[in-house]
Structure formats: structure tokens, C-alpha cells
Amino acid sequence: MANFHLQAILYPLFLIQFLAFLLLQSSTHGLATNYFINCGSESSVRLDDGREFVGDENSDSFSPGSGVSISNSSVLPQNTSLLYQTAIVYKKLSSYDLKNIADSGTYIVRLHFLPFNSKTVNLSDALFNVSTSSKFLLLSNFSVKNTTHLPVIKEFFLIMNSGKFSIYFIPATKTSFAFVNAMEVILLPQNFTMDEHVNAVPALQTLYRIDVGQVGNIDDPLWKKWEGDDQYLLPGSSAKNFSSSSSLKLRQEPKAVEDMAPDLVYKTCKEVSTGNITWRFYVQKQATHLVRLHFCDIVSLSPGLWKIDLYIYTKLMQSIDSEKSYISLATPYIRDLVVQSDDSGYINFSIGINDESSEKVAFLNGLEILEILTNTSIHQSSKHHDLVIGFSVGGAVLISILIALFLFIVKRRKAKPVQAMHQKNEAPPDKSACPVPNLNLKLKMPLSEILAATSTFDTKLLIGEGGFGKVYKGTLPNGTKVAVKRSNSSHGQGLPEFQTEVTVLSKISHRHLVSLIGYCYEGSEMILVYEFMEKGTLRDHLYIWKENCKSESTQPYLTWKQRLEICIGAAKGLHYLHTGSDGGIIHRDVKSTNILLDEHYVPKVADFGLSQLGPPDPDHRGMSLIGSFGYLDPEYVRTLQLTDKSDVYSFGVVLLEVLCARPPIVNSSKTEEINLADWGMFWQREGQLEKIIDPSLAGQINPSSLSKFGEIAEKCLKKEGADRPTMNEVWWDLEYTLQLLQTAVPREPYEDTTTDVSSNFLMSLSYNSCLSGDESIVGGDETDSKLVFSQSMTDGPR
């Protein structure tokens, strides 16, 4: 998901939320309606593998839009399939519509390209982009200069909703054009994955699918191509091919279908008894990849205790232990990683024997590399990468086509929506010429003032980097310190976020919401200027500083009282957003990096580029998910219906971060520990939440305060939005939690029930709901509200 900063090449976080539709809405493979389309033709073509590609010219299921059908007039090799004798050509932006998608779910989408000469056009001259109705950019400045006369097939994994799905073909220039010969759209089986906690929607492109130890190509039930690995081996290895004809054991629970990988993949491998085996794969520079490693122990004569070291480039990333992962003989096992490529343009993978391994052998059966598409609108406010995630379930062969980057789609809404900057059939805006409408001109700042404030964007003043661009510390002429967020000029999707941020922050004012000082839109520059938050992000103070600093660091940790006060402030800010004028605002990206702290540790919610203005439309569903992995509301993922309760869910994850001082997703060999929301709620239900709290909080939290805090998080993380509290209720419950810390109020039996006693009591108080920015209550200020609260809580909740 791009534009993130990592010290390590690989960030091996193991599974999270991903593909909820895959689990919740997909039908079985055998009953699915799949598409095999022969583009630009009236005739059907049957391939030797059984697939029949139907001509689209007379079909009611397909609509090529403004495309023109052409046929080949050149000489192709005799063995060229009839599938590549016709094509659809697009000379302007247009969509190819699939009208009758029967099942919502995750699909494999393959686009076939083979250039030929027709009477009107030479397809080798094509230059174009391809995107989807869910706004993922699949191919950018794509062309096929094919001298081998072999088809080029691009494979993707995409989410589709039932109904119509469109694939857009966009000529890259005014004089270029686009084309496609054939398409496949195949619904993945429902049991392609068994994980119950996945809820992110990916867009990935398959780069490599390798059957290690196999020389030729093999197919699998979903027509995925597996190729041999010899061409990718680096010299100097003593590896040898090994194959087995033995039957494989049933794959460990939860079972996966054969569609994951055919048995032939697991019946071949490369093994080495000394040294390492190294493969090199060429990839995009500075791109993010899902890497899947397939293991199956067919080399040991008896159950052995082996341990294999895995290296990315030359860095030891982790060890695969047969004992700890419960790997049996002849039993397939998968390990998934997320890998960031460097500037070399390739990734090296090596395996070797761990020094502690009882069996002196290392082996690998298969390898898949999928690029996580980054040419979408990515919204990240931290230099730390919040979206890199992976998946590993010991002893189980599970799918983990995961993580994705979401394109921010600016939709028309009924109540003062943020207007889309261009419609789907229009060209993207020219930032150098197109004015930004409807912005607060009083906040507009000249570029010269910003350049002076940042010493012309001096790298010494760089304090962060996200999907929108880089953030610099600056000083205005009046001495005010500011944070200056400068859009990356090459980031083609920043304008909607820029406009949304200015629009939202021009409408709101609250002590616990970051203030916009000004903005600049000159030429290709899009710049936002905020008040400077001296202490950085909440996440920095919870665990990032532990990861990046040594024990002698002077960075103070937050006390439990400070953490509660920060949560209370953030909850107040979100409550104000949700209940303000014009139908309220849904933040859509609540996370610990979007809660900033000033010099006095006063929290302010920040980063409104993804926000939704106006009340949710119950009759409207978004076309794609927006948010950050680990924080996404499962109901929103399942229904694509956004409400303010999605912010509440995300805030519940933040509460657990505050308590446990760990990220929402972590690398762990224990599956149950990977997802913080699941991990925290497991111990909450067990009544032993104290087992996973931040060790630095030892002795600071009394049982009453901890128990109430756990109850709040549990309510926020309910699977259904209707069961979650409002941010107003969360705020007051947190106030009560702070009071319990300070007064040690004894717990009553009813406090262990699901009845929200404290909230019910507090809501009976007469107070102003903070619809204005002064945080008043009963005509007083915030200090008065705390006094009223403290006096009311002397005898505990009633």
C-alpha cells in the first residue's frame, strides 16, 4: 500500500483482516457465474483446458462500451489460438461492463493481450491505463511490444459486488489507444480461506507463481499458471530437485481446497544440505508485495525437527520451525509475508539450514509473489506504515491474498457532499489549470510565505511522510510553529483529499481537533498548513519509540492517567465531529497516528482527507473501502454502508492500543495474537485483560478502572454497529474510568453485567453536547464539567 518508511526491507506482519466478502458473500466455485470472454468477436473459442470463451458482440451479459471490434490481418504463428485473432479497441476513455455479476466476492481477473495488425490499427502502438469501477488502477502506461507472438496475460485479485462491474480502458495520451483480446472473471470458492476475522479488500497483481523443483509449467483448477524456478536461481547453490510420488496427507484444519495449489506443487521441491538456495525476481522498485512460501516435507524419512532460515536480500527475517508450526510429514504448509522492494529492482529470497535444526536440510516447494497495487489514492498521515500486513496460520494452508490500498472515491451525497472532482468518463483534472472550488479563501496562503517558513522545504525540517506527501516543520513570520504538509506532485489522486481536508477543517473548531492554519494551491503545489503538535502522534508514545529507541532513550512513557485523558479528549473531538451541524462528519480513518499531542499532551484528532460530510445515505453503498488495516469496521466491510459507528469501532482498536502498547496487527506465531481487536476481546471475555496490558503500566491501574476500560473497548468493538455506543457515551464512560482510577470506587455486582450503568447515569446529567467548539457543559468550561462529574461520582454510578 506505498509511501511508507521502514528500516527493514521486510515487515513480516501475519494475518489480519482481509477479504471479508470472500468469506461472507462468495458462493461455492462450482455454482458461481464465471466469465470467459472472447473480445471483439461473434464466435466462441474453446481451449484445450476446457475453458470456453464466449464472443461478446451478441451477448446481453457484456457491453464493450465505445470500443470498436477489430480482427487480425497479419500473419501470426500457426499455433496461435483463435482467441487472439480479434480484439476491442478504445480510442477514448470507456468501460467494458459486466452486467450480471451474480455473487459478491473476490474474483480472479485476467486480461489477455496479443498485438496484431488490423486494417486500421497496429496494436503494438497501444499505450493505455486500466482501472476498475472500484477505482483501482490495474495497469499504468501499459503497452505490449511483443516480438515473441506469445500472449501477455495480466492477473489480478479484486472484490466485486453483485450487479454490474466495469473495467475502464483509458488511452494514455490523446493520440494513443487501448485494446484487449480476452477476459476472464472467476469467482474464488467460498472455502478458499477459513479465517474468521478478515475484513480488508485487496487489489493485487500476480507477478510470479513458482513451482520449485519443477522444470515445466503446470496448471491448477483455477487455471493459474505455475512455472519452474531454474531460471530464477542464482549461481553458487548446491541445491537439487526432489520429487515424491507419495500421497499427501489431509491438510490440517482448517482445511483448504485444492484450488490453493495443486498437489504437484507440494510433490516437488528444491533441497539443500549445506549453504543456501537463492532466487532472484525482478520487481518494481520501492513496491510492496505479498509473498507466499509453500512448504511440504517430502524429504524427511521420518517426522523430523527441522528449522529453516529465511532471508530477504541478505537479511535474516525469520525461521520456520516444524515443531513450533506443527508441520507434519507430507502436509502442505504456507507462510505469508509482506515484502518491500528496494531501489535495486529485484528481490532475493534465500533459504538455509538453521544452526539449531536437528534435520540438516532446507527446502522450498513453491513461491508466489503478488504486488500490492499502489497506484490508488492512499491516505496515510504517518511516516510509519499502517497498512503492511501479512498472514500465517501454523499447519494450515489458507489463502491470504491480503492488504490493499484503497482509492478515495469522492461521492455525491444528499447532504452537502464533497463533490467529485471529475466524473468517471472525464479525464483527471489538470492541477496546473483547474481551480479548486468552494474553499475558504480566508485561509489561502501564498507559496512564498510557505517557502520562507520551511526554508524552501529544507530536508532538515522534514518530520514525516505519508500517502499525501511530506510533512515539514515551519515557522511563520509571526513566530507561530506550523506543520506543513506538501502534496507529492507525482501523486495523481491527491486533489480530492486536499479539497476534503480544507472543506472539513474550515467548518469545524474544537479544542480536540487539529486546526488548519492555511492552505496553498499554486501551479502543481497543494499544501496544507496546520498547527504544530509538539509531541507527535499517540502511537509514537505507545510503542513506536520502543521499537526505534534503545533503553537509554529519554522519551517518557505515558502514565495510565495520561492515557485516559488522551482517550477522553479524542472521544470529545470525535463526538463533536459526529454531532455537529450539516449532518455531522464521519472521520473514516481513526487510528493512533491520527491522534496528535501538543506540548502539554492535549490530544487533537487529525487528518480529515478521507472524511465524509453529511449524514450517511442508507440507500447508498460505497464502491470501495476506505480506512486503515487493523482498524476497519467489519460491518462496514461487509455491507459497504458507512455510519459514525465505524469510527466507534476504530476508536475501540485505539483503546486497546493505549492499554496494550502494541500495533493493531503484529507478527506472531500464535494466530490468536495477530489481530489486536480479537486478542483483546479474548482476554476481556476471559476476565483477564490484565494479562496483556503494557508492562510499563504495572501497578498503575486498579481493577475497577481496568474492568470498566475493558467494557468500553468491548462495546466499541461489537460486530454490529447498532450494538456500539455513540462517541458521546464512550466519552462519559471514559470519564468514569478516570474517576474510578482516582477514587477507587468499589465495584457492585451489576457492574459486571452488560448494562451500561455509568453511561445511563451520566446521560441523566444536564449538559451541553459540545456542538460548539468551547466544550461547555451546563454553561461552564471543561474544568467545570470535570468538577460536576467528580461530585456526581462520589458514590459511584446509580
CSV table of C-alpha atoms in Angstrom, one decimal, residues 481-693:
chain,number,residue,atom,x,y,z
A,481,LYS,CA,5.2,27.0,14.6
A,482,VAL,CA,3.3,25.0,12.0
A,483,ALA,CA,3.3,21.6,10.3
A,484,VAL,CA,3.4,22.0,6.5
A,485,LYS,CA,2.0,19.0,4.5
A,486,ARG,CA,3.2,19.2,0.9
A,487,SER,CA,1.5,17.0,-1.7
A,488,ASN,CA,3.7,14.7,-3.8
A,489,SER,CA,3.4,16.3,-7.2
A,490,SER,CA,3.6,12.8,-8.8
A,491,HIS,CA,0.6,11.6,-6.7
A,492,GLY,CA,-2.2,11.9,-9.1
A,493,GLN,CA,-5.0,11.3,-6.6
A,494,GLY,CA,-4.3,14.0,-4.0
A,495,LEU,CA,-6.7,16.7,-5.1
A,496,PRO,CA,-9.9,15.2,-3.7
A,497,GLU,CA,-8.2,14.6,-0.3
A,498,PHE,CA,-6.8,18.1,-0.4
A,499,GLN,CA,-10.2,19.6,-1.0
A,500,THR,CA,-11.9,17.5,1.6
A,501,GLU,CA,-9.3,18.4,4.2
A,502,VAL,CA,-9.7,22.1,3.6
A,503,THR,CA,-13.5,21.9,3.4
A,504,VAL,CA,-13.8,19.9,6.7
A,505,LEU,CA,-11.4,21.9,8.7
A,506,SER,CA,-13.0,25.2,7.5
A,507,LYS,CA,-16.2,24.1,9.1
A,508,ILE,CA,-15.0,22.9,12.5
A,509,SER,CA,-13.4,24.4,15.5
A,510,HIS,CA,-12.7,22.4,18.7
A,511,ARG,CA,-10.0,22.0,21.3
A,512,HIS,CA,-9.5,18.4,20.4
A,513,LEU,CA,-9.4,18.7,16.6
A,514,VAL,CA,-6.3,19.9,14.9
A,515,SER,CA,-6.6,23.4,13.4
A,516,LEU,CA,-5.9,24.3,9.8
A,517,ILE,CA,-3.8,27.5,9.7
A,518,GLY,CA,-3.9,27.8,5.9
A,519,TYR,CA,-3.5,26.2,2.5
A,520,CYS,CA,-1.8,26.9,-0.8
A,521,TYR,CA,-2.8,25.9,-4.3
A,522,GLU,CA,-0.4,27.3,-6.8
A,523,GLY,CA,0.6,25.6,-10.0
A,524,SER,CA,1.3,22.0,-9.1
A,525,GLU,CA,1.7,22.7,-5.4
A,526,MET,CA,-1.0,21.6,-3.0
A,527,ILE,CA,0.0,22.4,0.6
A,528,LEU,CA,-1.8,22.3,3.9
A,529,VAL,CA,-0.6,24.2,6.9
A,530,TYR,CA,-1.6,23.0,10.4
A,531,GLU,CA,-0.9,24.0,14.0
A,532,PHE,CA,2.3,22.3,15.1
A,533,MET,CA,1.8,19.4,17.5
A,534,GLU,CA,5.0,19.3,19.6
A,535,LYS,CA,4.7,15.7,20.9
A,536,GLY,CA,3.8,14.0,17.7
A,537,THR,CA,1.4,11.1,17.4
A,538,LEU,CA,-0.2,9.0,20.1
A,539,ARG,CA,1.3,5.9,18.5
A,540,ASP,CA,4.8,7.4,18.9
A,541,HIS,CA,4.3,7.5,22.7
A,542,LEU,CA,2.8,4.0,23.0
A,543,TYR,CA,5.2,1.7,21.1
A,544,ILE,CA,7.0,3.3,18.2
A,545,TRP,CA,9.6,4.9,20.4
A,546,LYS,CA,10.2,1.5,22.0
A,547,GLU,CA,10.9,0.0,18.6
A,548,ASN,CA,13.2,2.7,17.4
A,549,CYS,CA,15.0,3.8,20.5
A,550,LYS,CA,17.3,1.9,22.9
A,551,SER,CA,16.9,1.6,26.6
A,552,GLU,CA,18.8,4.8,27.3
A,553,SER,CA,16.2,6.9,25.4
A,554,THR,CA,14.8,9.8,27.4
A,555,GLN,CA,11.4,9.6,25.7
A,556,PRO,CA,8.9,9.3,28.6
A,557,TYR,CA,6.2,6.8,28.5
A,558,LEU,CA,2.6,7.8,29.1
A,559,THR,CA,1.1,7.0,32.5
A,560,TRP,CA,-2.3,5.4,32.7
A,561,LYS,CA,-3.9,8.6,33.8
A,562,GLN,CA,-2.3,10.5,30.9
A,563,ARG,CA,-3.6,7.8,28.5
A,564,LEU,CA,-7.1,8.0,29.8
A,565,GLU,CA,-7.1,11.8,29.5
A,566,ILE,CA,-5.9,11.5,25.9
A,567,CYS,CA,-8.6,9.0,25.1
A,568,ILE,CA,-11.2,11.3,26.7
A,569,GLY,CA,-10.0,14.2,24.6
A,570,ALA,CA,-10.0,12.3,21.4
A,571,ALA,CA,-13.5,11.0,22.2
A,572,LYS,CA,-14.7,14.5,22.7
A,573,GLY,CA,-13.3,15.6,19.4
A,574,LEU,CA,-15.0,12.7,17.5
A,575,HIS,CA,-18.3,13.3,19.3
A,576,TYR,CA,-18.1,16.9,18.1
A,577,LEU,CA,-17.5,15.7,14.6
A,578,HIS,CA,-20.4,13.3,14.7
A,579,THR,CA,-23.0,15.7,16.1
A,580,GLY,CA,-22.0,19.0,14.5
A,581,SER,CA,-24.0,20.9,12.0
A,582,ASP,CA,-24.8,19.9,8.5
A,583,GLY,CA,-25.4,16.3,9.5
A,584,GLY,CA,-22.1,15.7,11.1
A,585,ILE,CA,-18.8,14.4,9.8
A,586,ILE,CA,-17.5,10.8,9.8
A,587,HIS,CA,-13.8,10.7,10.1
A,588,ARG,CA,-13.2,7.3,8.4
A,589,ASP,CA,-9.6,6.9,9.4
A,590,VAL,CA,-9.5,6.9,13.2
A,591,LYS,CA,-6.2,5.5,14.4
A,592,SER,CA,-3.4,6.2,16.8
A,593,THR,CA,-1.3,8.1,14.2
A,594,ASN,CA,-4.2,10.4,13.6
A,595,ILE,CA,-4.4,11.5,17.3
A,596,LEU,CA,-1.7,14.2,17.8
A,597,LEU,CA,-0.4,15.6,21.1
A,598,ASP,CA,0.6,19.2,21.8
A,599,GLU,CA,3.3,20.2,24.2
A,600,HIS,CA,1.0,19.6,27.1
A,601,TYR,CA,-0.1,16.2,25.8
A,602,VAL,CA,-3.5,17.6,24.9
A,603,PRO,CA,-4.9,15.3,22.1
A,604,LYS,CA,-6.2,16.5,18.8
A,605,VAL,CA,-7.8,14.3,16.1
A,606,ALA,CA,-6.2,15.0,12.8
A,607,ASP,CA,-6.2,14.0,9.1
A,608,PHE,CA,-9.6,14.6,7.5
A,609,GLY,CA,-8.7,13.8,3.9
A,610,LEU,CA,-11.0,10.8,3.9
A,611,SER,CA,-13.8,12.2,5.9
A,612,GLN,CA,-17.5,12.0,4.8
A,613,LEU,CA,-19.5,15.2,5.2
A,614,GLY,CA,-23.2,15.0,5.9
A,615,PRO,CA,-25.4,12.1,7.2
A,616,PRO,CA,-25.0,8.6,5.8
A,617,ASP,CA,-27.3,7.7,3.0
A,618,PRO,CA,-29.0,4.4,4.0
A,619,ASP,CA,-29.8,3.7,0.3
A,620,HIS,CA,-26.2,4.2,-0.9
A,621,ARG,CA,-23.3,1.8,-0.7
A,622,GLY,CA,-19.7,2.9,-1.4
A,623,MET,CA,-17.8,1.3,-4.3
A,624,SER,CA,-14.7,0.7,-2.2
A,625,LEU,CA,-13.5,0.6,1.3
A,626,ILE,CA,-11.6,3.5,2.9
A,627,GLY,CA,-9.6,3.3,6.1
A,628,SER,CA,-6.6,1.6,7.6
A,629,PHE,CA,-6.0,-2.1,8.2
A,630,GLY,CA,-6.4,-3.2,11.7
A,631,TYR,CA,-9.0,-0.5,12.3
A,632,LEU,CA,-11.7,-1.3,9.8
A,633,ASP,CA,-15.2,-1.9,11.0
A,634,PRO,CA,-16.3,-5.4,9.9
A,635,GLU,CA,-19.9,-4.3,9.4
A,636,TYR,CA,-18.7,-1.6,7.0
A,637,VAL,CA,-16.6,-4.1,5.1
A,638,ARG,CA,-19.4,-6.5,4.9
A,639,THR,CA,-22.1,-4.0,3.8
A,640,LEU,CA,-20.1,-1.0,2.4
A,641,GLN,CA,-22.6,1.1,4.3
A,642,LEU,CA,-20.8,3.8,6.3
A,643,THR,CA,-22.0,5.2,9.6
A,644,ASP,CA,-20.5,7.1,12.5
A,645,LYS,CA,-20.4,3.7,14.3
A,646,SER,CA,-17.5,2.8,12.0
A,647,ASP,CA,-15.4,5.5,13.8
A,648,VAL,CA,-16.5,4.0,17.1
A,649,TYR,CA,-15.1,0.6,16.1
A,650,SER,CA,-11.8,2.1,15.0
A,651,PHE,CA,-11.7,4.0,18.3
A,652,GLY,CA,-12.2,0.7,20.2
A,653,VAL,CA,-9.0,-0.6,18.5
A,654,VAL,CA,-7.2,2.6,19.6
A,655,LEU,CA,-8.3,2.0,23.2
A,656,LEU,CA,-6.7,-1.4,23.1
A,657,GLU,CA,-3.5,0.1,21.6
A,658,VAL,CA,-3.5,2.5,24.5
A,659,LEU,CA,-3.9,-0.3,27.0
A,660,CYS,CA,-1.5,-2.9,25.5
A,661,ALA,CA,1.0,-0.6,23.7
A,662,ARG,CA,1.1,-2.8,20.6
A,663,PRO,CA,0.0,-2.3,17.0
A,664,PRO,CA,-3.3,-3.5,15.7
A,665,ILE,CA,-1.5,-6.2,13.7
A,666,VAL,CA,1.7,-7.9,14.9
A,667,ASN,CA,4.0,-10.7,13.8
A,668,SER,CA,3.2,-13.7,15.9
A,669,SER,CA,3.4,-17.5,15.5
A,670,LYS,CA,0.2,-17.6,17.6
A,671,THR,CA,-2.7,-16.9,15.3
A,672,GLU,CA,-4.9,-15.5,18.1
A,673,GLU,CA,-2.4,-12.8,18.9
A,674,ILE,CA,-2.1,-11.3,15.4
A,675,ASN,CA,-5.2,-9.1,15.5
A,676,LEU,CA,-5.3,-6.8,18.5
A,677,ALA,CA,-9.1,-6.5,18.5
A,678,ASP,CA,-9.5,-10.3,18.6
A,679,TRP,CA,-6.7,-10.7,21.1
A,680,GLY,CA,-8.0,-8.1,23.4
A,681,MET,CA,-11.6,-9.3,23.3
A,682,PHE,CA,-10.5,-12.9,24.0
A,683,TRP,CA,-8.9,-11.8,27.3
A,684,GLN,CA,-11.8,-9.4,28.1
A,685,ARG,CA,-14.2,-12.3,27.8
A,686,GLU,CA,-11.9,-14.4,30.0
A,687,GLY,CA,-11.9,-11.6,32.6
A,688,GLN,CA,-8.1,-11.5,32.4
A,689,LEU,CA,-7.4,-8.3,30.5
A,690,GLU,CA,-4.6,-7.6,32.9
A,691,LYS,CA,-2.5,-10.3,31.2
A,692,ILE,CA,-1.9,-8.2,28.1
A,693,ILE,CA,-1.5,-4.7,29.4
